[in-house]
GROMACS .gro file of C-alpha atoms in nm:
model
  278
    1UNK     CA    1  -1.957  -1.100   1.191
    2UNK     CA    2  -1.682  -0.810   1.213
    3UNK     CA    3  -1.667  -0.526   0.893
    4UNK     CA    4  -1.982  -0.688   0.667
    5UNK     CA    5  -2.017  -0.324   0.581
    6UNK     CA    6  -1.971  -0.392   0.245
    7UNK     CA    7  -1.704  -0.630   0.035
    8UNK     CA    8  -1.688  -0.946   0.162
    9UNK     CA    9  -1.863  -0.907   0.507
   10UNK     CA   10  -2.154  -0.830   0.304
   11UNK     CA   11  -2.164  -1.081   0.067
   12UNK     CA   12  -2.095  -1.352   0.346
   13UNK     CA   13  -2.336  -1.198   0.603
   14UNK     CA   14  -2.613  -1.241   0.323
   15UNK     CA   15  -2.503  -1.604   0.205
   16UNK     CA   16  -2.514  -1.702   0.577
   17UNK     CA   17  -2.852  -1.512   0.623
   18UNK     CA   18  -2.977  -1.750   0.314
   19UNK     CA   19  -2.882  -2.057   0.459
   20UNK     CA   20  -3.111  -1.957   0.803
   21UNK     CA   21  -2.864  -1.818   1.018
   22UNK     CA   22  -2.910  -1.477   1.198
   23UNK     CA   23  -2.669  -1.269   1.147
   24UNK     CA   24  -2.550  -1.006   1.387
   25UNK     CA   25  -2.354  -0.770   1.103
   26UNK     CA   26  -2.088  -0.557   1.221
   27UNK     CA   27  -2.074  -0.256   1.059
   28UNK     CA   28  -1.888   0.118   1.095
   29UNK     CA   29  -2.237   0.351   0.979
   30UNK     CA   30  -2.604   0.339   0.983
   31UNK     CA   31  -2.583   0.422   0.594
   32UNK     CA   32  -2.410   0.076   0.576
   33UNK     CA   33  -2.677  -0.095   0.840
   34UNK     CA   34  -2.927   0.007   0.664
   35UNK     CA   35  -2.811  -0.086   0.337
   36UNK     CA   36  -2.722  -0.455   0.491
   37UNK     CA   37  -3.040  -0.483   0.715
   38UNK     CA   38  -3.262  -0.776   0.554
   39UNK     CA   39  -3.455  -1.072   0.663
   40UNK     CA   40  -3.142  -1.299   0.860
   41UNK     CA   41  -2.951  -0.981   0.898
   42UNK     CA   42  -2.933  -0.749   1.202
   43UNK     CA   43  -2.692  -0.457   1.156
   44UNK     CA   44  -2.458  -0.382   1.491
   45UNK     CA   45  -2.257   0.004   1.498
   46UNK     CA   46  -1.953  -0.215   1.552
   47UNK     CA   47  -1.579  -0.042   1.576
   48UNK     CA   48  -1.344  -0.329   1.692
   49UNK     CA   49  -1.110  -0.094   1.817
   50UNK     CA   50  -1.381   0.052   2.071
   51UNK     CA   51  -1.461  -0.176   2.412
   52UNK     CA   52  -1.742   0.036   2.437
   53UNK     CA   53  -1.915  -0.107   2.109
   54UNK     CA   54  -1.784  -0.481   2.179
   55UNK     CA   55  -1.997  -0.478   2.527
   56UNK     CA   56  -2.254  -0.375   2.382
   57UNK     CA   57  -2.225  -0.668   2.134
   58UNK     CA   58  -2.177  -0.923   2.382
   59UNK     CA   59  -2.476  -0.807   2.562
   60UNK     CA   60  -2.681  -0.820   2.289
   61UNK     CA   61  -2.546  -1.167   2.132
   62UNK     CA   62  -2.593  -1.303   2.495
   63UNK     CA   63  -2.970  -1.153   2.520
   64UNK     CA   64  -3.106  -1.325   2.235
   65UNK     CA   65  -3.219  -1.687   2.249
   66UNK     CA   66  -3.041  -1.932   2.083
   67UNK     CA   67  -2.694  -2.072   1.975
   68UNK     CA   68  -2.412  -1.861   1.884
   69UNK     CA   69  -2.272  -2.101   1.631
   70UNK     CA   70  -1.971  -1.868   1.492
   71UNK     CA   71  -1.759  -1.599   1.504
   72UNK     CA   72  -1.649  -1.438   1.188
   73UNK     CA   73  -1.334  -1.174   1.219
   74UNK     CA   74  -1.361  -0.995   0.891
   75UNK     CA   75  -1.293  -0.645   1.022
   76UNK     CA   76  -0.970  -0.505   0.829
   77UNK     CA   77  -0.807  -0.222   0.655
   78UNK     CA   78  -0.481  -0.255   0.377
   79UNK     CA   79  -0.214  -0.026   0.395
   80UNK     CA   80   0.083  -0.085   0.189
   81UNK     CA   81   0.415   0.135   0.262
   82UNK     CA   82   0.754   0.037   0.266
   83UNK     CA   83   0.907  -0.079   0.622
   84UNK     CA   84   1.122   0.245   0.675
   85UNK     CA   85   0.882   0.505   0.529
   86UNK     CA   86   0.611   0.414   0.737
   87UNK     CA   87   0.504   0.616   1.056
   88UNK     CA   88   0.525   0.439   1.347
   89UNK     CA   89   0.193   0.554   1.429
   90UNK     CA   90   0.017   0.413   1.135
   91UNK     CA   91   0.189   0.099   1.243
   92UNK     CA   92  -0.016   0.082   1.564
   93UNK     CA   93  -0.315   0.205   1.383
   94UNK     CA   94  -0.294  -0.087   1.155
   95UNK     CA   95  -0.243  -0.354   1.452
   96UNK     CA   96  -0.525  -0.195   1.627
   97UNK     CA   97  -0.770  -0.271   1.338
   98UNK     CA   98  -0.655  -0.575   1.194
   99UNK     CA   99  -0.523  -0.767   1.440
  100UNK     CA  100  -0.620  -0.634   1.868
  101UNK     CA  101  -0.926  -0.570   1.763
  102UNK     CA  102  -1.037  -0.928   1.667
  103UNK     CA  103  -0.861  -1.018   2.001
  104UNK     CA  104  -1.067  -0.863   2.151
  105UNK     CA  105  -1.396  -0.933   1.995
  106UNK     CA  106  -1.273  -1.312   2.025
  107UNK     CA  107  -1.243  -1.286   2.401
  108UNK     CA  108  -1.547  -1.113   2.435
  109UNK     CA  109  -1.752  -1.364   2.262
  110UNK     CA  110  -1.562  -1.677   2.339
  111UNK     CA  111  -1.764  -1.798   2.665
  112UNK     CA  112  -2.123  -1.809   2.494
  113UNK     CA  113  -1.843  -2.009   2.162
  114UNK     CA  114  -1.762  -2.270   2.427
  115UNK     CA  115  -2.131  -2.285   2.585
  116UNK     CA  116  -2.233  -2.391   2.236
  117UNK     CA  117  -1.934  -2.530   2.096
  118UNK     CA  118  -1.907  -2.288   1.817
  119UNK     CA  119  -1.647  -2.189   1.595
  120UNK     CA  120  -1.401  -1.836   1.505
  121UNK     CA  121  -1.334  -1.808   1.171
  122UNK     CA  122  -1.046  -1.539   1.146
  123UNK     CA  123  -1.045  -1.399   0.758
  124UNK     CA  124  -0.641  -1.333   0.721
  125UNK     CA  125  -0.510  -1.311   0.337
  126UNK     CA  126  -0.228  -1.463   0.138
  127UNK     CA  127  -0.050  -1.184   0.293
  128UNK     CA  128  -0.090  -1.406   0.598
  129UNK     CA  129   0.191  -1.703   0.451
  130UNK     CA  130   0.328  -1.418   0.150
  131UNK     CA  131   0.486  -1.112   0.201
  132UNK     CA  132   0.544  -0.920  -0.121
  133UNK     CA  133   0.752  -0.583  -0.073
  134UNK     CA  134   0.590  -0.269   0.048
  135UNK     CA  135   0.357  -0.535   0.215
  136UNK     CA  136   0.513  -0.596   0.547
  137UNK     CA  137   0.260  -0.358   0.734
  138UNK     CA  138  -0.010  -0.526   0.631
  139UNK     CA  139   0.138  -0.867   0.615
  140UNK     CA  140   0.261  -0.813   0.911
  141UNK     CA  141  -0.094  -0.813   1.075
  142UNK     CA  142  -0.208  -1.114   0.893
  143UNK     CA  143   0.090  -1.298   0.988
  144UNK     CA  144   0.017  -1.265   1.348
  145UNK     CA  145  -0.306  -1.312   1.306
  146UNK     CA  146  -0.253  -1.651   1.161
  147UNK     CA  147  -0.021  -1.715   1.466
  148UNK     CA  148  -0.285  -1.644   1.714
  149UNK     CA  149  -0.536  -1.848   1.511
  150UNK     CA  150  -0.293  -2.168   1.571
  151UNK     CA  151  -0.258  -2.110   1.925
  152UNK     CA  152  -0.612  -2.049   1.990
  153UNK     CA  153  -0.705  -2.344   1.793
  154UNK     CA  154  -0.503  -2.573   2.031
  155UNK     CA  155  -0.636  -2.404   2.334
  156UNK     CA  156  -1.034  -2.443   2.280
  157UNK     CA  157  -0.970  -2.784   2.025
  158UNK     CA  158  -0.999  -2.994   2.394
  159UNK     CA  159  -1.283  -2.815   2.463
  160UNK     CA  160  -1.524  -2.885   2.179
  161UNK     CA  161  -1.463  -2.571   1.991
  162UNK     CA  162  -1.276  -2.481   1.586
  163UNK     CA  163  -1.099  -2.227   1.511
  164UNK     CA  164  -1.073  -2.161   1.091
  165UNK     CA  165  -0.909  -1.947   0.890
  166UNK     CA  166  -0.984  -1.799   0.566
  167UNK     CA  167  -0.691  -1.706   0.319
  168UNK     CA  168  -0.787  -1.510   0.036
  169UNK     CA  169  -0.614  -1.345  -0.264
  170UNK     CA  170  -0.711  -1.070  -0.487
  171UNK     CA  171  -1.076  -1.039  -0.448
  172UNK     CA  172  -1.316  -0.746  -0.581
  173UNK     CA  173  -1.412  -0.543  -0.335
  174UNK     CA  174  -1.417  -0.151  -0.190
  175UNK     CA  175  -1.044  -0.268   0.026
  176UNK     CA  176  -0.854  -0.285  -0.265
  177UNK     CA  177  -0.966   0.104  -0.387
  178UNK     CA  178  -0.883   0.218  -0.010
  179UNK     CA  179  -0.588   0.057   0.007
  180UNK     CA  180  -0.466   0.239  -0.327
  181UNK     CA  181  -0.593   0.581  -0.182
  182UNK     CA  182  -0.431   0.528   0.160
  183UNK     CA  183  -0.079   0.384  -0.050
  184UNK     CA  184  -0.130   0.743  -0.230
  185UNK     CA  185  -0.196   0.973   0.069
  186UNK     CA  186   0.133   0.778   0.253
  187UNK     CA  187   0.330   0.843  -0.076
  188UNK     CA  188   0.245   1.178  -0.053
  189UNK     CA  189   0.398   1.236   0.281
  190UNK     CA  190   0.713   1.064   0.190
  191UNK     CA  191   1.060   1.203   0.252
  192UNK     CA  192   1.237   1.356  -0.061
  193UNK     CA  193   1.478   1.034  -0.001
  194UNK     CA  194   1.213   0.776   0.094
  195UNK     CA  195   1.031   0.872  -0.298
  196UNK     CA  196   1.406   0.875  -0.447
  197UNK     CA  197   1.446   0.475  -0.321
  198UNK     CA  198   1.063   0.337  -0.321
  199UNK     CA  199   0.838   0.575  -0.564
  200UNK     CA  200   0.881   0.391  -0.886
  201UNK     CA  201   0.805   0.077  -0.607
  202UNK     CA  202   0.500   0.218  -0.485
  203UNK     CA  203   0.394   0.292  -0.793
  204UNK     CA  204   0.470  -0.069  -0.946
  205UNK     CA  205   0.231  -0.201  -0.634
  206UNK     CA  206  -0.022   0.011  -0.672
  207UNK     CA  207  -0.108  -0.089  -1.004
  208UNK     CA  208  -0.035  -0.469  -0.919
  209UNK     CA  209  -0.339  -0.377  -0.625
  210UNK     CA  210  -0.573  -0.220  -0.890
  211UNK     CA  211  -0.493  -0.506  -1.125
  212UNK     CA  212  -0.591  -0.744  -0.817
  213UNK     CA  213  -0.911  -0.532  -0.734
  214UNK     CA  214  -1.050  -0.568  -1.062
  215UNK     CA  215  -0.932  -0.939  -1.189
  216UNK     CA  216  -1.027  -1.088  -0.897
  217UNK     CA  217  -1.224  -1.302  -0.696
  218UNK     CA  218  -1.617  -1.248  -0.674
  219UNK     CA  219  -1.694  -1.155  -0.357
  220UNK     CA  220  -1.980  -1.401  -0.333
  221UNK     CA  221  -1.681  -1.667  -0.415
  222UNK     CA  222  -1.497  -1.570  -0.125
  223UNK     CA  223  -1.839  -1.590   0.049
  224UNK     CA  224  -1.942  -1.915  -0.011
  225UNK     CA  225  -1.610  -2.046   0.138
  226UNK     CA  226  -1.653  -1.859   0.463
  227UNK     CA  227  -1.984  -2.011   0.501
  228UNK     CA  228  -1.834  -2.349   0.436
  229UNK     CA  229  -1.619  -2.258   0.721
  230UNK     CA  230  -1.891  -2.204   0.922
  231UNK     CA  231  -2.118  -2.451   0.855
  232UNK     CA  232  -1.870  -2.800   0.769
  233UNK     CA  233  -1.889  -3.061   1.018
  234UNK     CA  234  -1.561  -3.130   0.974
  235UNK     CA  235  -1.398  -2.803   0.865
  236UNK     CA  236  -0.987  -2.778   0.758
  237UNK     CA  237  -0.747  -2.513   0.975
  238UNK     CA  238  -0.726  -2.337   0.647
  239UNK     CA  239  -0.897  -2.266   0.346
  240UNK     CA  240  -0.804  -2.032   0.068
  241UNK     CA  241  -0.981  -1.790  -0.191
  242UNK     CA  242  -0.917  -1.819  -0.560
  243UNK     CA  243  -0.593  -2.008  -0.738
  244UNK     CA  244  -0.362  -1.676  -0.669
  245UNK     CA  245  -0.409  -1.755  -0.301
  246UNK     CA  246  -0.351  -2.135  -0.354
  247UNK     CA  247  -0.082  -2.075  -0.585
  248UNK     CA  248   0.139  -1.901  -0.348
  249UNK     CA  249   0.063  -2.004  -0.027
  250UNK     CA  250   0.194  -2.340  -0.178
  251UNK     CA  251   0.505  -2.238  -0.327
  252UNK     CA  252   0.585  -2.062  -0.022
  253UNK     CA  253   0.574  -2.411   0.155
  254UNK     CA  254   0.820  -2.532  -0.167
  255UNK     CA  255   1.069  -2.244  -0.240
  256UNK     CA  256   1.332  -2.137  -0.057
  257UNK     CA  257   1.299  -1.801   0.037
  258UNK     CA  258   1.565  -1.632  -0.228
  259UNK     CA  259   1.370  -1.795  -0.470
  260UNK     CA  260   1.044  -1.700  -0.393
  261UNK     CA  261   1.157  -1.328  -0.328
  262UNK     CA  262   1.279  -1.363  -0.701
  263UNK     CA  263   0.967  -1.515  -0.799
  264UNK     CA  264   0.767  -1.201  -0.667
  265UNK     CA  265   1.006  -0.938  -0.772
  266UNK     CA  266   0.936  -1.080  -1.128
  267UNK     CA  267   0.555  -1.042  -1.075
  268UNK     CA  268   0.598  -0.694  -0.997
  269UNK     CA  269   0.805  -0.618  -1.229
  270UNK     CA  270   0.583  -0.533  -1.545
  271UNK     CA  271   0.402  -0.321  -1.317
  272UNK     CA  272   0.676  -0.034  -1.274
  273UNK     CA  273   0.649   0.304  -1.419
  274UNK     CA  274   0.794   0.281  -1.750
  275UNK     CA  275   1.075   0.550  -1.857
  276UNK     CA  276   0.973   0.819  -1.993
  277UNK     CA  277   1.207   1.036  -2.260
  278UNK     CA  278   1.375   1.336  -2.186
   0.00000   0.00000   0.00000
């Protein structure tokens, strides 16, 4: 499992580590490994975004004995921006993360998958079918994501193996207070004319985020439905996290897309800075 540093990597490397699976726990420090490492649960220095550390991985997933039953691609960072005021290279930084780097760890892995006719389950979001303004970046990375799931799915499907993915919505976890600091530090570096046409914007999502972070999901919700994923016999493409997710990744199958883009921009809207006198 990719980023079970803390969130919902954690939660679902320990629910899987209760049900008698070992899990190999992907995680970014040794503060976090060795706040993770328990009984089911072996922490692996794992940056997606480093070949280096996904040999090493490989190699030591294919010394152990035993099956390597799944794959879960939880890695991910949230950075919210609008389209034009974001740098290009924070673009590629974001790609990198959230969606190359499971690529990569996917191809890495997928030989011993097929040996034993495992699984990938690829943790996208809401923002994966939904794409709410200043969200585009991140969405952006989900949506592809959620393409390559598809494709892969149809590739390995003939040969015994499943690929799942996992949609949630507003869960409560660390993301959602890093994703509010990084929205604030690119705010910050915002052209005089980007701020004039998307501060109050910004603003408006950044306390929609924090209202998201703390009314959310628990993440040991979220992390009994990725074990499902793992674990059912028969498991569906998709399965989502909490009724916000299933909510709107419905009614973006049912609305056309004028009306959903009203829909949102009416969420959003009690969220904007209100006016101040002067």
């Amino acid at each position: 499992m990719t980023g079970a540093s803390t969130g919902i990597g954690a939660a679902s490397a320990r629910e899987l580590a209760r049900r008698g699976f070992h899990v190999f726990a992907g995680v970014r420090r040794d503060r976090d490994a060795d706040a993770l490492r328990a009984p089911g649960i072996e922490p692996v220095i794992l940056d997606i975004t480093q070949p280096g550390h996904i040999a090493e991985l490989a190699a030591r997933v294919g010394s152990r004995a035993g099956t390597l039953r799944a794959l879960v691609n939880n890695a991910g960072i949230s950075v919210n921006a609008p389209v034009e005021a974001l740098p290009l290279e924070e673009w590629r930084r974001l790609f990198e993360v959230n969606l190359f780097g499971h690529v990569a760890v996917t191809q890495a892995l997928l030989p011993d998958l097929l040996r034993h006719s495992g699984r990938v389950v690829n943790i996208s979001s809401v923002g994966g079918k939904v794409a709410m303004a200043t969200f585009g970046p991140y969405a952006g990375t989900k949506f592809a994501l959620e393409a390559v799931s598809d494709a892969l799915r149809q590739e390995v499907a003939p040969l015994g193996m499943r690929v799942v993915v996992v949609e949630p919505g507003g869960v409560r976890t660390e993301m959602g207070e890093r994703g509010i600091a990084t929205t604030s530090r690119l705010a910050e570096a915002m052209s005089p004319q980007h701020r004039g046409r998307y501060g109050p914007l910004v603003e408006a999502i950044k306390a929609l985020t924090a209202a998201g972070t703390t009314g959310g999901t628990s993440t040991d919700t979220a992390a009994r439905v990725i074990a499902k994923a793992v674990t059912a016999a028969r498991p569906r493409t998709r399965y989502t996290v909490g009724r916000d997710a299933a909510l709107l990744t419905r009614l973006s199958r049912m609305l056309p897309d004028r009306m959903l883009d009203r829909l949102l921009a009416a969420t959003l809207r009690p969220y904007y800075p209100k006016p101040t006198a002067g």
